[in-house]
mmCIF file of C-alpha atoms in Angstrom:
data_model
loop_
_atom_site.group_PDB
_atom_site.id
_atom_site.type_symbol
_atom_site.label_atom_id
_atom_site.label_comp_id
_atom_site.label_asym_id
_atom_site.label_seq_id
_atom_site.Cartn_x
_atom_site.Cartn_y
_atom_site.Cartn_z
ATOM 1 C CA UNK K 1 121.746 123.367 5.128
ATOM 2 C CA UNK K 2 120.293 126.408 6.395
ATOM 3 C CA UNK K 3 121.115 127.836 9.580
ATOM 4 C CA UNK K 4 118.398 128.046 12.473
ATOM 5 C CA UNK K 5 117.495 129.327 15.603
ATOM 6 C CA UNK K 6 115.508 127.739 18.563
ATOM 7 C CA UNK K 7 114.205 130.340 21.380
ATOM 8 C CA UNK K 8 112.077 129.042 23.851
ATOM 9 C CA UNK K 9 108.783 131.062 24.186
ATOM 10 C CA UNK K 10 110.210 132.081 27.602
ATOM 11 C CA UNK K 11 113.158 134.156 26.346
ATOM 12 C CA UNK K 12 111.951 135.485 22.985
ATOM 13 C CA UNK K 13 112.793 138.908 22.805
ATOM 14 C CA UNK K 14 109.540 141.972 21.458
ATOM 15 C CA UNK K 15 111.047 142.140 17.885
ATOM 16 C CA UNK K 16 110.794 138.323 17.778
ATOM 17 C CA UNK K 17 107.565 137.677 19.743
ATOM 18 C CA UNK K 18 106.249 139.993 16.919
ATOM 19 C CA UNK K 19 107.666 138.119 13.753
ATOM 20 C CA UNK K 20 105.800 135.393 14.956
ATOM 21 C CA UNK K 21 102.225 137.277 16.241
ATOM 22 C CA UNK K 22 102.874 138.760 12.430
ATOM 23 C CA UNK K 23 102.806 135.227 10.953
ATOM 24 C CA UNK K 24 99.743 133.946 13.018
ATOM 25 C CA UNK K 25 98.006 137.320 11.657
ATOM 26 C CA UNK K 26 98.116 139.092 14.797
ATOM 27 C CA UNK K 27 99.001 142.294 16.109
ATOM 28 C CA UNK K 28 100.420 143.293 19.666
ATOM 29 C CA UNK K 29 98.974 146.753 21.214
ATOM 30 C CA UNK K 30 102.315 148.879 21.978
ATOM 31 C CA UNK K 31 101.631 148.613 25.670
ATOM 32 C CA UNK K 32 101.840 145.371 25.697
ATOM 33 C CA UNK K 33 105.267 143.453 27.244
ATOM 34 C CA UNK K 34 107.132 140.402 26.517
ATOM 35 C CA UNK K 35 104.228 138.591 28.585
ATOM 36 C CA UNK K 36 101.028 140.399 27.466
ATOM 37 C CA UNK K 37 102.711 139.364 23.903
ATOM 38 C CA UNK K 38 103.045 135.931 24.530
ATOM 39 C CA UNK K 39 99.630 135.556 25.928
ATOM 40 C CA UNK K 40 98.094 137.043 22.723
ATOM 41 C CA UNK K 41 100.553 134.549 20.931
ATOM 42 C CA UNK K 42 98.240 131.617 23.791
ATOM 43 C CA UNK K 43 95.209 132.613 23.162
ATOM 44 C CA UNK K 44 95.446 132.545 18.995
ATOM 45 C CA UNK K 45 93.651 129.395 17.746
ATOM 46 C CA UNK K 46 96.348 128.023 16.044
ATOM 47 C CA UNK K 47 98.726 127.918 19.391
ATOM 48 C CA UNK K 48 95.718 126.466 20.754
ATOM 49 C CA UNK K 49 94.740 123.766 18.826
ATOM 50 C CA UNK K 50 98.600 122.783 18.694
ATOM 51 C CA UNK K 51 100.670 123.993 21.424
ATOM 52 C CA UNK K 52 98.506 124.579 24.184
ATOM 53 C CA UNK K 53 99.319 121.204 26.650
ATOM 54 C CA UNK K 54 103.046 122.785 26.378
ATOM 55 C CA UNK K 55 104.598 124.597 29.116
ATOM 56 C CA UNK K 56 106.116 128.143 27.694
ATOM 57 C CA UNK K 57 109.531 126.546 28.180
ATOM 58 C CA UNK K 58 109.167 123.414 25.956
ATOM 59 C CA UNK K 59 107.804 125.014 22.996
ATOM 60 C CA UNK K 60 110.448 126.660 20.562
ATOM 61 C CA UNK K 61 109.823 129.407 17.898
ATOM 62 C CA UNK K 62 112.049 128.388 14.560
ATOM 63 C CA UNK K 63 114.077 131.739 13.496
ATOM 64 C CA UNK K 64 115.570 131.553 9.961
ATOM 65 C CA UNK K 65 119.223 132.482 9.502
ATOM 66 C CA UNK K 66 117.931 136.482 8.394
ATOM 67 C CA UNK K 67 115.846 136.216 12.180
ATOM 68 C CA UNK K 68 112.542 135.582 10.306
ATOM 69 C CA UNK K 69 109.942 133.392 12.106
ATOM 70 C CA UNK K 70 109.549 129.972 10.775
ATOM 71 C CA UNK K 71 107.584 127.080 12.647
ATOM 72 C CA UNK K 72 107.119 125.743 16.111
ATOM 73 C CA UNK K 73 108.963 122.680 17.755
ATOM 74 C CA UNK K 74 108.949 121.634 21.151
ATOM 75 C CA UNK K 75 111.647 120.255 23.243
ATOM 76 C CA UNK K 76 111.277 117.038 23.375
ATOM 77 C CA UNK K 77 110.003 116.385 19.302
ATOM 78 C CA UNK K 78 106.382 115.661 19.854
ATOM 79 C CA UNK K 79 106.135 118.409 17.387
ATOM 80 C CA UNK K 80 108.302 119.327 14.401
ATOM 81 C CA UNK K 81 106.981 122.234 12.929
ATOM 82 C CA UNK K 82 103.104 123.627 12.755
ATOM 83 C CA UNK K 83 103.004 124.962 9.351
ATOM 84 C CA UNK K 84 102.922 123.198 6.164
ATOM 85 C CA UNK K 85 106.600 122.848 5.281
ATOM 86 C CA UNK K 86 106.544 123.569 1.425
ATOM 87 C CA UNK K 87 109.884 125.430 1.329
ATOM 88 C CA UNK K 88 107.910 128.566 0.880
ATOM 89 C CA UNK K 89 106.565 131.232 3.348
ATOM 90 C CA UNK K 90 102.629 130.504 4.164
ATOM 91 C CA UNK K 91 101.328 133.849 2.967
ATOM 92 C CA UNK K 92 97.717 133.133 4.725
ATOM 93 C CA UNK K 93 97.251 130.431 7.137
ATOM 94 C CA UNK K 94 94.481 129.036 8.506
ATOM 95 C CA UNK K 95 93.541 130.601 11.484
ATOM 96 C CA UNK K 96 92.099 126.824 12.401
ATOM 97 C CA UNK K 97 94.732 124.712 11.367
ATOM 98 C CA UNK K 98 97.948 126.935 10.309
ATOM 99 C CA UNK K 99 97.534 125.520 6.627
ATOM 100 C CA UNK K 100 97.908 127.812 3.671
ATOM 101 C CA UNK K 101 94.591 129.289 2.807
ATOM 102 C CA UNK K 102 95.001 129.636 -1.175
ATOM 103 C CA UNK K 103 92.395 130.212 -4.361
ATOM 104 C CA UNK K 104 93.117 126.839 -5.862
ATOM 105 C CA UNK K 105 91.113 124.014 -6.392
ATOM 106 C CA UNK K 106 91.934 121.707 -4.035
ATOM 107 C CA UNK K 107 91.302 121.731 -0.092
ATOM 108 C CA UNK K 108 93.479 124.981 0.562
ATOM 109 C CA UNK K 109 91.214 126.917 -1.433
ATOM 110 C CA UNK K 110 87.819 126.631 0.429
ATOM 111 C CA UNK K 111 89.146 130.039 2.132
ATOM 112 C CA UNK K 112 87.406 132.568 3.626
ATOM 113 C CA UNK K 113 88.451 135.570 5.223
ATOM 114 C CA UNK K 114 86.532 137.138 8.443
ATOM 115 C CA UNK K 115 85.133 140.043 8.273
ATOM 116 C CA UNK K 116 85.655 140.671 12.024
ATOM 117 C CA UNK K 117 89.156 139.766 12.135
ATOM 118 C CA UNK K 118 90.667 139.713 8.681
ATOM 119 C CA UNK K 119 92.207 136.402 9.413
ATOM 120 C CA UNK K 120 91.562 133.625 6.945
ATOM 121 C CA UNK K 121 90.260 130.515 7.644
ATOM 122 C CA UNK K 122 88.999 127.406 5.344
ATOM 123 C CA UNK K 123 85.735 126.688 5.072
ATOM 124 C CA UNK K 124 86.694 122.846 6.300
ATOM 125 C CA UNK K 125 87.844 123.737 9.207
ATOM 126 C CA UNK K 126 85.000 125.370 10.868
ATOM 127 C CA UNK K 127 82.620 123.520 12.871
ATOM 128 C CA UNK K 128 79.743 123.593 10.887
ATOM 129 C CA UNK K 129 81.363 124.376 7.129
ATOM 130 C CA UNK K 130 78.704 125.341 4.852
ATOM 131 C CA UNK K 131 77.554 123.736 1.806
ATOM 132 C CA UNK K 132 79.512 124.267 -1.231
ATOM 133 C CA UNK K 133 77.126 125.875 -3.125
ATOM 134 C CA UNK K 134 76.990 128.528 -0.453
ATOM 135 C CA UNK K 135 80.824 128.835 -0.278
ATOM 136 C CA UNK K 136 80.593 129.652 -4.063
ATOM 137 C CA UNK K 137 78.080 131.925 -3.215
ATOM 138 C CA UNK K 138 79.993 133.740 -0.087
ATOM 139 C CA UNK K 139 83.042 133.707 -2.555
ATOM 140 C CA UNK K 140 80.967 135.603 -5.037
ATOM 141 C CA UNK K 141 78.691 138.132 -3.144
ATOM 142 C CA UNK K 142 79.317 141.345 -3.020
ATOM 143 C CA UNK K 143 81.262 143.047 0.397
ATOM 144 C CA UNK K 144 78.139 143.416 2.371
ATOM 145 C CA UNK K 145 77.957 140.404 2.923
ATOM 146 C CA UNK K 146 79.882 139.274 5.792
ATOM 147 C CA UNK K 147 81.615 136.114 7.091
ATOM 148 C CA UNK K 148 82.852 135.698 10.449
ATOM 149 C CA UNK K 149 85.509 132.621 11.447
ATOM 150 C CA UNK K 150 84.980 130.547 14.563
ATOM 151 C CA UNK K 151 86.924 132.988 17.058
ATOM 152 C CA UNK K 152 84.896 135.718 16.011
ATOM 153 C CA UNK K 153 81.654 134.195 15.474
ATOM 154 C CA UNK K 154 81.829 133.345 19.153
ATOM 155 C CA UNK K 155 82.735 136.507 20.228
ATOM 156 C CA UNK K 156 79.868 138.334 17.692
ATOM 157 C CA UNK K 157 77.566 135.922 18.716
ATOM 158 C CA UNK K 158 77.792 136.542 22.325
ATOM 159 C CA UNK K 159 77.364 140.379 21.758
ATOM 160 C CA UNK K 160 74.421 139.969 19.479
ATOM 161 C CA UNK K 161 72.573 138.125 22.536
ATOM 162 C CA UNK K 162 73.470 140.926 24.704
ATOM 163 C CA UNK K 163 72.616 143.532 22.571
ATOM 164 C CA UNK K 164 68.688 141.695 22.402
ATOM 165 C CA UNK K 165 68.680 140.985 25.843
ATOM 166 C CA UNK K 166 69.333 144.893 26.714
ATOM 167 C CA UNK K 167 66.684 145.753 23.646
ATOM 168 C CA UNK K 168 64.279 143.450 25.160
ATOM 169 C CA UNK K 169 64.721 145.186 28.500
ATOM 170 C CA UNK K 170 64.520 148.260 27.804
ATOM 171 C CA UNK K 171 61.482 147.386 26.192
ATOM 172 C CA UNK K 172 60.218 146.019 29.365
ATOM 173 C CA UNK K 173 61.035 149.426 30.927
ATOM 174 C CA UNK K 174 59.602 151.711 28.221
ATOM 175 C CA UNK K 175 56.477 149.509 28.508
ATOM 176 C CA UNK K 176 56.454 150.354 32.694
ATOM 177 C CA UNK K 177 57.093 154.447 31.789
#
């Protein structure tokens, strides 16, 4: 059997706080500490939507005998690992659900990727998934197109309103002049 590691979130170290932010698809500004690290690790949607009613001590980060970032577990086995365990490394997971996002024919390959993040994300797991005759056609269109996931749809969304509420406004003020 394999030899493991368990660290608490509350003593990983920078080098391993980043294995993990590097598996989730995220990246950590150099500024940032062991704490601004671990909050970016809080706020990612797949923490979130699994690990979020745990306290920083009860959830454990799996480490691989070579110090590579596995799963999640928490203390007291409510969970046993996030990721799909396949025996091989999830090269794009879900930035929903933590599943492998893959081109095959089955439910891991209704990926997407953002366009605002670069993160994939299946097409399932959104929301509002669109129909799949417009996935084929996302899947098919040419770059301009673009696709945002849930995070970032948010995030655009909210901007886009801004942006045509200041338009509108200065508008308004032109209008006045």
């Amino acid at each position: 059997m394999a030899t493991v590691t368990k660290v608490s979130l509350a003593e990983l170290n920078i080098p391993q706080i980043d294995k993990v932010l590097e598996t989730l698809q995220l990246t950590a500004p150099n500024n940032y500490d062991e704490d601004g690290r671990i909050e970016l690790l809080r706020c990612s949607r797949v923490f979130g939507k699994h690990l979020a009613n745990f306290d920083d001590s009860e959830v454990q980060a799996v480490f691989d005998a070579k110090g590579n970032f596995k799963d999640f577990v928490t203390k007291d086995g409510k969970i046993d690992g996030i990721f799909v365990t396949t025996g091989k490394t999830v090269l794009y997971p879900c930035s929903v659900c933590a599943k492998e996002v893959t081109d095959k024919k089955d439910n891991s390959g209704d990926g997407l990727q953002c366009n605002g993040c670069d993160h994939f994300f299946h097409n399932s797991c959104t929301d509002q998934p669109v129909s799949q005759d417009l996935f084929k056609a996302l899947k098919a269109s040419p770059t301009y197109v673009k696709v945002l996931c849930p995070q970032c749809n948010l995030v655009y969304g909210g901007v886009e309103r801004k942006v045509k509420r200041i338009e509108r406004k200065i508008g308004t003020m032109n209008k006045q002049i």
